[in-house]
PDB file of C-alpha atoms and ligand atoms in Angstrom:
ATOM      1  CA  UNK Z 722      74.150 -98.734-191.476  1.00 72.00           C
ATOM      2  CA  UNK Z 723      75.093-100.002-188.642  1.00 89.00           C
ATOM      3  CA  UNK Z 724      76.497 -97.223-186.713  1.00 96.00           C
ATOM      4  CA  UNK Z 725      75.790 -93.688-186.542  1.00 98.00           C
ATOM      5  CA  UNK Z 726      77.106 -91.282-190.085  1.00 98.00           C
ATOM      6  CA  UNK Z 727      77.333 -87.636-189.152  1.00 98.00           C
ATOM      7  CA  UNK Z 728      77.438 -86.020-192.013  1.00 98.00           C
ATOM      8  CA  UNK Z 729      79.563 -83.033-193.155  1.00 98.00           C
ATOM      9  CA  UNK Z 730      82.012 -80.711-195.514  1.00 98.00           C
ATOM     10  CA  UNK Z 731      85.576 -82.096-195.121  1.00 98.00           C
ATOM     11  CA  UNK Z 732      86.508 -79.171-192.701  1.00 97.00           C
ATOM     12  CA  UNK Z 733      86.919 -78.773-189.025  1.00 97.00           C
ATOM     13  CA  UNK Z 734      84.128 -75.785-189.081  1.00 97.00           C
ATOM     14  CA  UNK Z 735      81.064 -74.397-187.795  1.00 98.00           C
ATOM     15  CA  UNK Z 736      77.703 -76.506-188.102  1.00 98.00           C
ATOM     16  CA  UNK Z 737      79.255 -79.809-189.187  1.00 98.00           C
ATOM     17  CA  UNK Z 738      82.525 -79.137-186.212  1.00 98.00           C
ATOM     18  CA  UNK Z 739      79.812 -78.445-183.609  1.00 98.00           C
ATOM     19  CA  UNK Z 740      78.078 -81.835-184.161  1.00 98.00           C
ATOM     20  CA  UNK Z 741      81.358 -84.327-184.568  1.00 98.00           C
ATOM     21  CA  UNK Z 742      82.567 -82.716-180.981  1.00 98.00           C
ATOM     22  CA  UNK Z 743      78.767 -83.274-179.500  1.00 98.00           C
ATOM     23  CA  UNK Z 744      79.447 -87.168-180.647  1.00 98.00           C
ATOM     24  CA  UNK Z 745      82.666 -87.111-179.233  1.00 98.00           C
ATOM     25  CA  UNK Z 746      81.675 -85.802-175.874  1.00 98.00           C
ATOM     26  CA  UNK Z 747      78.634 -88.063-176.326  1.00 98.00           C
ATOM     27  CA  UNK Z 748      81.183 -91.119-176.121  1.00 98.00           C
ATOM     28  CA  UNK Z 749      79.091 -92.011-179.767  1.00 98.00           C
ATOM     29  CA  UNK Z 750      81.359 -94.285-181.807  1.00 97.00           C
ATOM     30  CA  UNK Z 751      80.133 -92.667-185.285  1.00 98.00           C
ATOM     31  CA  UNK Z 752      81.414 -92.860-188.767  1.00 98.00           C
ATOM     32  CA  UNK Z 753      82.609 -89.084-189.719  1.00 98.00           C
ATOM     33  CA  UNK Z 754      81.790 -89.161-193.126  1.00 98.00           C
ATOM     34  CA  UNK Z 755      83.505 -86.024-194.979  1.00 98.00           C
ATOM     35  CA  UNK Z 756      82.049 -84.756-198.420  1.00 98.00           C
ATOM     36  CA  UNK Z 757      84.395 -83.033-200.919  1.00 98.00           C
ATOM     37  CA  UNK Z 758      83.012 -79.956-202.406  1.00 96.00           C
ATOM     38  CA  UNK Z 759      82.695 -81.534-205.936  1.00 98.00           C
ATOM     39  CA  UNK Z 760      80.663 -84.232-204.632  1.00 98.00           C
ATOM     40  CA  UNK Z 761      78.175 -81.699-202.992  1.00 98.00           C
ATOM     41  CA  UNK Z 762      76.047 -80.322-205.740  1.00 98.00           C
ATOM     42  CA  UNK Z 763      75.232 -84.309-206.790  1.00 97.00           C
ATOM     43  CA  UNK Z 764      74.297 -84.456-203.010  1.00 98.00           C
ATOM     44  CA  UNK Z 765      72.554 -81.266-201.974  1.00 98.00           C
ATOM     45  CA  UNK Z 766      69.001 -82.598-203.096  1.00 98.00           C
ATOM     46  CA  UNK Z 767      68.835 -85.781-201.613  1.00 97.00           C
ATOM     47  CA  UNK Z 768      69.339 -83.768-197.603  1.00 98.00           C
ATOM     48  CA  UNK Z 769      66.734 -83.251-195.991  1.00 98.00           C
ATOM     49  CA  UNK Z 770      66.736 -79.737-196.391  1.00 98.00           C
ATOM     50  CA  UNK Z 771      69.346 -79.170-198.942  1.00 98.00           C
ATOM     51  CA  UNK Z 772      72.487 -78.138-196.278  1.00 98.00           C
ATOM     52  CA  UNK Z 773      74.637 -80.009-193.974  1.00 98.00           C
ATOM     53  CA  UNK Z 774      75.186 -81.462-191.698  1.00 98.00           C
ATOM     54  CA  UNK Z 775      73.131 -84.024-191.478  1.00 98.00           C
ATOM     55  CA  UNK Z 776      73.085 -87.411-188.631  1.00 98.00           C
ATOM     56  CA  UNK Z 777      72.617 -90.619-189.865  1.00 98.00           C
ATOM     57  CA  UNK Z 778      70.957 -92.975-187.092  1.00 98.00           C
ATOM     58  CA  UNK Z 779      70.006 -96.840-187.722  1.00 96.00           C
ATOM     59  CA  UNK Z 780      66.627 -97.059-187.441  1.00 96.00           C
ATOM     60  CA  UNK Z 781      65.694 -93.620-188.219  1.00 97.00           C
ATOM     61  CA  UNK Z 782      65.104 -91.288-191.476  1.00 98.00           C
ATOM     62  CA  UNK Z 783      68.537 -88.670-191.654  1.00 98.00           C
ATOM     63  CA  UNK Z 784      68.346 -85.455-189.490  1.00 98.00           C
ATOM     64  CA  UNK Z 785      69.246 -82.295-190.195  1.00 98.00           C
ATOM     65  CA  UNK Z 786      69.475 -78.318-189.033  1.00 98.00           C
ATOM     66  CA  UNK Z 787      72.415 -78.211-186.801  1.00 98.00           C
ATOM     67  CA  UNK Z 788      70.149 -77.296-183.214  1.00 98.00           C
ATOM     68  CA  UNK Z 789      67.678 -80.061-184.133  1.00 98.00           C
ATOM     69  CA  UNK Z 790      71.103 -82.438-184.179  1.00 99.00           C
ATOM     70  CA  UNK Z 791      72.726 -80.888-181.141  1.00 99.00           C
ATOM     71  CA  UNK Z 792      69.315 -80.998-179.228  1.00 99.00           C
ATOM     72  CA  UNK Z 793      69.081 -84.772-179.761  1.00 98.00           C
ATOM     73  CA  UNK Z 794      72.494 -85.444-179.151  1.00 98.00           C
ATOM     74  CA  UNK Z 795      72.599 -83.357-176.006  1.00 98.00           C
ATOM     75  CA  UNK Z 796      68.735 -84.969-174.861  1.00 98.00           C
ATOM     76  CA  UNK Z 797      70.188 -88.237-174.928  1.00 98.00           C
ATOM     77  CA  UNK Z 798      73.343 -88.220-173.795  1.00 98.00           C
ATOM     78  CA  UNK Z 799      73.187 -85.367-170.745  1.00 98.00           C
ATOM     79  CA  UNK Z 800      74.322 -82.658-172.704  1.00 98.00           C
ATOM     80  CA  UNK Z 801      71.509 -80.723-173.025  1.00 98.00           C
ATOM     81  CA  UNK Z 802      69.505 -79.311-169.716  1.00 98.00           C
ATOM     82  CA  UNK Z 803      66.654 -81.381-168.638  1.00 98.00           C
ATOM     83  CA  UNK Z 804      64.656 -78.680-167.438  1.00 98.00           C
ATOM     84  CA  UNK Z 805      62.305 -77.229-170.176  1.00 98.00           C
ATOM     85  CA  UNK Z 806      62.987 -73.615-169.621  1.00 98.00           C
ATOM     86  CA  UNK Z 807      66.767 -73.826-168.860  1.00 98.00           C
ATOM     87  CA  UNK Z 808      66.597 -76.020-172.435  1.00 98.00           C
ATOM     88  CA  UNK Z 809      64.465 -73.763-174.118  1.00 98.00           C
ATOM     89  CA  UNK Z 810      67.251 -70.587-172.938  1.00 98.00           C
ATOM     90  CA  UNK Z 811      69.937 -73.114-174.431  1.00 98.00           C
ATOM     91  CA  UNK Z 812      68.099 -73.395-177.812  1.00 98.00           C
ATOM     92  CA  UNK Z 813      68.248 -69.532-178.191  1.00 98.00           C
ATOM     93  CA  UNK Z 814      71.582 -68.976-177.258  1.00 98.00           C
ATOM     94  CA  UNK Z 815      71.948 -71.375-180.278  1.00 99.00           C
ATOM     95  CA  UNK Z 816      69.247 -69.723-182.677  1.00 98.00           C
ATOM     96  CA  UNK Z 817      71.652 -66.742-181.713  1.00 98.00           C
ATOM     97  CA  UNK Z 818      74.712 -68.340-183.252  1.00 98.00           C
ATOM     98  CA  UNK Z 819      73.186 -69.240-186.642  1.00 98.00           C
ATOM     99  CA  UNK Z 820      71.467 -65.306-186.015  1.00 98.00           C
ATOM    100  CA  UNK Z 821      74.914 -64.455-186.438  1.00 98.00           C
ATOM    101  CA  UNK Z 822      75.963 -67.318-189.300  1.00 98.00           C
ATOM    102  CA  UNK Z 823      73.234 -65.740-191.260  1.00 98.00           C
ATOM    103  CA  UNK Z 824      74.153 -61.734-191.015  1.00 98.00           C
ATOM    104  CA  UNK Z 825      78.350 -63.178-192.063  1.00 98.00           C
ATOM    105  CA  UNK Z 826      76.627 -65.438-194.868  1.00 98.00           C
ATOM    106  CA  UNK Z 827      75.892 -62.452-197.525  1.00 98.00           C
ATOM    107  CA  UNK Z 828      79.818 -61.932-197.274  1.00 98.00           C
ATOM    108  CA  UNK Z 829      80.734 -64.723-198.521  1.00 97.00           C
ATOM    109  CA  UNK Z 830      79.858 -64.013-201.932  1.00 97.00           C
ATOM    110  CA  UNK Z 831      81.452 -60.867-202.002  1.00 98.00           C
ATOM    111  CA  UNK Z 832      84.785 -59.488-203.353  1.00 97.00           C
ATOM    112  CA  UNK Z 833      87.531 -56.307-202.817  1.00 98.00           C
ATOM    113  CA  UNK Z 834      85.404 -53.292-201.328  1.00 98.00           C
ATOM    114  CA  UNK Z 835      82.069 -54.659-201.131  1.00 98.00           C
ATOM    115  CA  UNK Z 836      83.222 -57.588-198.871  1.00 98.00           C
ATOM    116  CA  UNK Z 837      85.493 -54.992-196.760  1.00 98.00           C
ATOM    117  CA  UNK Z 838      83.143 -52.799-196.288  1.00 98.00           C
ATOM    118  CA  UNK Z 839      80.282 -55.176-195.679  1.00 98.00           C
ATOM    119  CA  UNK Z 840      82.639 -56.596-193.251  1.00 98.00           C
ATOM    120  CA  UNK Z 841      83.581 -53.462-191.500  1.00 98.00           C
ATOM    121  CA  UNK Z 842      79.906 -52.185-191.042  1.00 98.00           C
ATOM    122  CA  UNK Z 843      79.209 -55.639-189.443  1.00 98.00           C
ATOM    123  CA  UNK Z 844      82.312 -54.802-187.291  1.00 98.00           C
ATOM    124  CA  UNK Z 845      81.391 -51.458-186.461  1.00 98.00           C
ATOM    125  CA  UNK Z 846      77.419 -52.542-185.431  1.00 98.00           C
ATOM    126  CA  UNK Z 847      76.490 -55.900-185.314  1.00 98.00           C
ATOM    127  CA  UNK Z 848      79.242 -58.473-184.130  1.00 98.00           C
ATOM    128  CA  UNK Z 849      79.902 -56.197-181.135  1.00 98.00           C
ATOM    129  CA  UNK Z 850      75.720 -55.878-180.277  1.00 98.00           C
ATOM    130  CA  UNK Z 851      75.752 -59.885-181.199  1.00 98.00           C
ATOM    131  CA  UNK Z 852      78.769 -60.219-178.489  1.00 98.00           C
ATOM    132  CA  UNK Z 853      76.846 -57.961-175.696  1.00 98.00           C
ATOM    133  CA  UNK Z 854      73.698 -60.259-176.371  1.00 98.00           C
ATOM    134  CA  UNK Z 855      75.488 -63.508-176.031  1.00 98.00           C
ATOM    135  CA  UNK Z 856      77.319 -61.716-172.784  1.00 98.00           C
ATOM    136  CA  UNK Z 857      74.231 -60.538-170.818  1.00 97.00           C
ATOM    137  CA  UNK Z 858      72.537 -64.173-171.262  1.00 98.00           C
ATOM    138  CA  UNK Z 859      75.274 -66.244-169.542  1.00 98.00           C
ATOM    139  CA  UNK Z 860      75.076 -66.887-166.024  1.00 92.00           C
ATOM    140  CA  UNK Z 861      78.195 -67.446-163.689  1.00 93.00           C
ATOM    141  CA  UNK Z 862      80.001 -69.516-166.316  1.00 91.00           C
ATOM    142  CA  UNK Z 863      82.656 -70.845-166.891  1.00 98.00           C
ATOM    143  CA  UNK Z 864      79.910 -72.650-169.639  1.00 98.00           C
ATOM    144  CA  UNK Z 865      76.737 -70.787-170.657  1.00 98.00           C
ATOM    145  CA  UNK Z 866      74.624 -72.794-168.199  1.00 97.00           C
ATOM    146  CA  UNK Z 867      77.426 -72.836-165.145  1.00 97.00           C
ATOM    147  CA  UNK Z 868      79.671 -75.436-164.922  1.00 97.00           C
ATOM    148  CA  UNK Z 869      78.671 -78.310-166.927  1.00 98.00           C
ATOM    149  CA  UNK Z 870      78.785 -78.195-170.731  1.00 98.00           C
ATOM    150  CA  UNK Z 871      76.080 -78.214-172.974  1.00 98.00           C
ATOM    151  CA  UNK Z 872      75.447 -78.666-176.679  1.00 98.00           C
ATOM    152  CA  UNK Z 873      74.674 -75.018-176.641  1.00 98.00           C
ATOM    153  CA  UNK Z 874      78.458 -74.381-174.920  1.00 98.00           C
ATOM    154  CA  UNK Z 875      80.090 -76.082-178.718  1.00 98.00           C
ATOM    155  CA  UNK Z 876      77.823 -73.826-180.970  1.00 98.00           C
ATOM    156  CA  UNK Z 877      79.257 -70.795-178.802  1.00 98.00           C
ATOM    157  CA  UNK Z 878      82.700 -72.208-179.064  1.00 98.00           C
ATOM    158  CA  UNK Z 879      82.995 -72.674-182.655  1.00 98.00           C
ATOM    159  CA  UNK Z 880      81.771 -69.037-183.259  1.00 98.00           C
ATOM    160  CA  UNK Z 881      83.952 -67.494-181.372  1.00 98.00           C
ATOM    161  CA  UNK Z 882      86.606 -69.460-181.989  1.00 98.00           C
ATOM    162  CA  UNK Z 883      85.913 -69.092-185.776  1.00 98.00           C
ATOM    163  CA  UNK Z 884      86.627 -64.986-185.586  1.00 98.00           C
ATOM    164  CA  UNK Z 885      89.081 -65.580-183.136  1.00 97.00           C
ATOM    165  CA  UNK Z 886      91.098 -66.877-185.257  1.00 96.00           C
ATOM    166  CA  UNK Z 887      91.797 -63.877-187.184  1.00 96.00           C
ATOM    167  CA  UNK Z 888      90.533 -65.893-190.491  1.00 95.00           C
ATOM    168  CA  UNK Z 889      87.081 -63.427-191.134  1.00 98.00           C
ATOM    169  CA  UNK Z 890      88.984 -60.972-193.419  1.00 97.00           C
ATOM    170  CA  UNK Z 891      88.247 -57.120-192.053  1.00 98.00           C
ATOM    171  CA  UNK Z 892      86.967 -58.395-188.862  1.00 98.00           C
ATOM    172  CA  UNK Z 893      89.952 -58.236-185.638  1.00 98.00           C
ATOM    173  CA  UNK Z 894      90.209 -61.502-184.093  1.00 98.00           C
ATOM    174  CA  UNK Z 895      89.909 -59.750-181.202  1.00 98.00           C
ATOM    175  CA  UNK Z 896      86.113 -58.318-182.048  1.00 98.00           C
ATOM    176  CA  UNK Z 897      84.748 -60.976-179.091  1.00 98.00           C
ATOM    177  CA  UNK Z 898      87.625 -59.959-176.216  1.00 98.00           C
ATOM    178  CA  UNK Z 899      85.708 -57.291-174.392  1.00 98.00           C
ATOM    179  CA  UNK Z 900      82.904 -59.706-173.465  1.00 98.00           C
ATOM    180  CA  UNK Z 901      85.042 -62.250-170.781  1.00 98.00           C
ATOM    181  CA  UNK Z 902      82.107 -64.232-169.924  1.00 98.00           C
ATOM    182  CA  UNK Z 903      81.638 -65.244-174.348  1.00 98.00           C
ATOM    183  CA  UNK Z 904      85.610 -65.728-174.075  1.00 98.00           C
ATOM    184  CA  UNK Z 905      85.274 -67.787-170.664  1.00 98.00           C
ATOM    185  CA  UNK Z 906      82.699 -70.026-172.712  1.00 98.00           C
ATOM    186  CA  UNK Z 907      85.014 -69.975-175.325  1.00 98.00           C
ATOM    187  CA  UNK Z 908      88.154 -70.888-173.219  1.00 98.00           C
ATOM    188  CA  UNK Z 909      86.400 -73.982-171.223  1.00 98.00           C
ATOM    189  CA  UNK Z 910      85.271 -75.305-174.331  1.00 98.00           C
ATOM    190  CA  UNK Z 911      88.758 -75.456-175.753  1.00 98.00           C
ATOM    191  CA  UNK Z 912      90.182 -76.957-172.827  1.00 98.00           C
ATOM    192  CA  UNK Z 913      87.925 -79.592-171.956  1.00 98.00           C
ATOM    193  CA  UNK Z 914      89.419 -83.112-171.955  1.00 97.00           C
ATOM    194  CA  UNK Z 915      86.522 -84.372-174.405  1.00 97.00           C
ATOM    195  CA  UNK Z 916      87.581 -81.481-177.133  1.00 98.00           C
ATOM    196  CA  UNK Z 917      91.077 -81.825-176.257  1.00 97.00           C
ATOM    197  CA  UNK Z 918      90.288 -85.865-177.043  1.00 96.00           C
ATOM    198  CA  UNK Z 919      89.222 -84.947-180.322  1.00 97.00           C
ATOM    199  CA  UNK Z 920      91.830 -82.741-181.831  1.00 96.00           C
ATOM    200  CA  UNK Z 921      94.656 -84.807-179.943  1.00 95.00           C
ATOM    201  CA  UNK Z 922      93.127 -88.048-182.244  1.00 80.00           C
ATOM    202  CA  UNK Z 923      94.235 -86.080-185.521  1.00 60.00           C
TER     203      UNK Z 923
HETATM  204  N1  GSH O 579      70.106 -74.351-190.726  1.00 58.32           N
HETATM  205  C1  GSH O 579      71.068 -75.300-191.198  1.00 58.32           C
HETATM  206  C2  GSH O 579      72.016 -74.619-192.179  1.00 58.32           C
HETATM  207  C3  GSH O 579      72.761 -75.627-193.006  1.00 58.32           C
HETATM  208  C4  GSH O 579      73.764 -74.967-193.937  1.00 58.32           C
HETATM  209  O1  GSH O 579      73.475 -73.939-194.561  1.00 58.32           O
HETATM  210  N2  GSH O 579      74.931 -75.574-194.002  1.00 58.32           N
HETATM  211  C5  GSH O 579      75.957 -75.094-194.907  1.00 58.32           C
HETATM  212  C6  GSH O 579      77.330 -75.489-194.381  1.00 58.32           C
HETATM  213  S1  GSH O 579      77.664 -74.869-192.717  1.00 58.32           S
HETATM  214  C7  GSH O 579      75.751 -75.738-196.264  1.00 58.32           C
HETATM  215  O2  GSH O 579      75.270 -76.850-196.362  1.00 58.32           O
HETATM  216  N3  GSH O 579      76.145 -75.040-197.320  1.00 58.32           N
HETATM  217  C8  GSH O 579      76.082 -75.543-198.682  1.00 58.32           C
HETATM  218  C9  GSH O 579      74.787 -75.224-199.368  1.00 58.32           C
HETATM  219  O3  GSH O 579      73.882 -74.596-198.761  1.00 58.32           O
HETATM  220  O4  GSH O 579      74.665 -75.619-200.522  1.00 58.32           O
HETATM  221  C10 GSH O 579      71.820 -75.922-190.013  1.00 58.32           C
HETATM  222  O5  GSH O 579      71.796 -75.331-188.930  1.00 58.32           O
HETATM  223  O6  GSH O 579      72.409 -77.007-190.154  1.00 58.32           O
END
């Protein structure tokens, strides 16, 4: 190996999505390896922990849990805060995004009414007390830390931008739009030159 391998599902998405932009604002040259879903069940015991993504680095046995990856990305490249508690306060705003991955996750295996309604409940109660949360914890913004991105910054970004999208079926794309400091996150993310660089490439 002799560069970096991040990883990942073949899909621009969540944990794996999160990761490829850190690299990319990292200025890492890494290999963006893409695994088909057929391929995955062959795959899933050999991870670490038996999900992806998961960061290849010469030298080093492969990482995985998408914070522990973003953390070490964002450590060594100044993307991460270098003050303990302002890192630690990052680190929960991103325990608060896979908070939120795991109360969607149930869905996922659900059909007709039971996924509508399970969707609409989550609607109704938790996505808009998840949104508060993430709204009361950032400071002046534009990114959750002020104005330099973080790691933390792409975790928000792909969350929101994931129900923004109007994709989560039952849920309005428009669940997040009464919290403008989560959008403002949202909206720097997607417009800085280093994510612009990355969906520009493809
Ligand atoms: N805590 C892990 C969760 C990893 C995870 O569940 N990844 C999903 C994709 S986003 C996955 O691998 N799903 C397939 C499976 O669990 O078999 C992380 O943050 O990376």
């Amino acid at each position: 190996m002799n560069k970096p391998r991040l990883i990942y599902f073949d899909a621009p998405v969540s944990r794996g999505e999160e990761c490829r932009l850190a690299l990319r604002l990292a200025g890492i040259d890494f290999e963006d390896v893409r695994i088909k879903g057929a391929d995955w069940p062959a795959m899933k015991a050999q991870t670490p922990y038996g999900g992806l993504p998961v960061l290849e680095l010469p030298g080093h046995p492969p990482l995985a849990h998408s914070i522990a990856i973003l953390v070490l990305i964002g450590r060594r490249h100044g993307l991460h805060p270098t003050d303990d508690f302002e890192a630690a306060r990052h680190e929960g705003v991103m325990q608060h995004v896979e908070d939120l991955r795991a109360a969607m996750a149930p869905t996922f295996d659900m059909a007709g009414a039971e996924k509508q309604a399970a969707r609409e409940a989550l609607a109704a109660d938790y996505l808009p007390a998840w949104g508060a949360a993430a709204e009361r914890n950032i400071e002046a913004g534009p990114f959750f830390g002020g104005e330099k991105i973080h790691v933390a910054d792409l975790k928000l970004y792909m969350a929101v931008r994931w129900f923004s999208s109007g994709k989560v079926d039952h849920v309005p794309a428009t669940i997040f739009a009464g919290y403008p400091k989560l959008m403002g996150v949202h909206d720097a993310v997607r417009d800085h030159p280093g994510v612009k660089s990355w969906y520009a490439k493809s």
